């Protein structure tokens, strides 16, 4: 059986280093060590060689140097933030759109709403594509489309074409929202992933807040065409950087292409061990079918997914509601110009920054809980920070609602944004991590369901904001999302106290729990076996304990990322699942 180095920090001496250009262009690159490795099997159709990572494999993303991993992480985070920034920076040119195209506020707001609708629809197609063909080619293709449609907005001759281009820009731009998180999961084992995921997860909320600040001044001084042009230039720059710097990182695709390269060179039959264990590669038709129906199934049959997705959708919708509400509160009522009006989002921005710092700090507590449970903390350990955040959200919104009158100093209402921003970030991180931990083998489908519902709320809220503020006034209109957030306060506490019981009565959650119990038992057995073999290893002069590619420790580290769509089917009804490949993004 082929061996696999334990994922973690990069060894000081990887095997023959592969040039960067080959990492980018040759996904099935072969070295002498890879070619001559003793893979299990006999090389026939009935018993193919099972291709796994070899010890200290230079193509294994988890063994790359930390500087390399963090470079790719930063690029993916900025690319994700760029998409979110484009979604809201558009608001800086709304006044100019209305004048030039002779349209009302509601029609102009469609440029935001339909962009966010693209966030809901795009991932349903990009996720299975990532699984089938890898993350790199998907990023290159979709971010190119994102850039093209942003540039097309600049040349729009009427409101209809502008809004349609915005929809397609959002659809293509939605790819990094799911794909980039998968890149980070490919690079870091779970024990090192906390900070990287915190920074990445903050990008979708930081971007929308930066958008009005940048767009407000640029739209006011240079006009909406320059605004859209700058967004196209920024997205084009990130497309070039991402395409030239970040190589393919998705292990199932890399091993599949390595197997194909080995078969071509040797004339023997090689197959990826991941594909062998799955019973073959998932078909294109099956991958798309599962991607389109399973998120809806989970959304409506799993109360945990439904309730927490509604909660996040309300928060996300409220954030996008503010893009229509702040111009009313600060520009119409206080007489601020577009540029200064965008600065009102600084309070939310500061709050999000504090939320990120707090999440990094509390991650230390989570690691302690993890150690107490032999490396497998219960999903509910993710929720304490969310309980605090659930109080910050309505507090900040009520504060804003009743201090936003022109007679009250502007800093009072802007300061309320700090509480809302911190609560938003902490809620997102806590709930997303909880859903992933509670639905390990169905994680990607759960996150897709959450993303669809969240984006639908983000699309809808700005459309009725203007009417709501006109009919109810700035105080009561601002109080409505505060009351919704207040009604959701019990949810994190409910799942923190009773989540372990509720999960037993949920079909998919209970299957995930059974799976994880099996993994825990196997991992503990493997650890005991490794500890027992350490004296013998030392006697033989070896300094590194290598884990077999099929052993539970490596298996669990891959499993935490979720599974391929075909693996979800197999996990249902099986209390002792076998090895599964991680699901895309």
Coordinates of C-alpha atoms in Angstrom, one line a residue, residues 120 123-124 291 293-300 305-306 308-310 442-456:
X120 CA -27.7 32.3 -5.1
X123 CA -22.8 28.1 -6.8
X124 CA -25.4 25.4 -7.8
X291 CA -26.0 19.9 -6.6
X293 CA -31.7 19.1 -5.5
X294 CA -29.9 18.1 -2.3
X295 CA -29.5 21.6 -0.8
X296 CA -33.3 22.1 -1.0
X297 CA -33.9 18.7 0.5
X298 CA -31.6 19.5 3.5
X299 CA -33.2 22.9 3.8
X300 CA -36.7 21.6 4.3
X305 CA -30.3 23.8 8.7
X306 CA -33.6 25.6 8.1
X308 CA -30.0 28.7 11.3
X309 CA -30.1 29.4 7.5
X310 CA -33.1 31.7 8.1
X442 CA -23.1 16.6 3.9
X443 CA -21.3 19.9 4.6
X444 CA -21.1 21.2 1.1
X445 CA -24.8 20.7 0.4
X446 CA -25.7 22.3 3.7
X447 CA -23.6 25.4 2.9
X448 CA -25.1 25.6 -0.5
X449 CA -28.6 25.6 1.0
X450 CA -27.5 28.3 3.4
X451 CA -25.9 30.3 0.6
X452 CA -29.0 30.1 -1.6
X453 CA -31.4 31.3 1.1
X454 CA -29.1 34.0 2.3
X455 CA -28.7 35.4 -1.2
X456 CA -32.4 35.4 -1.8

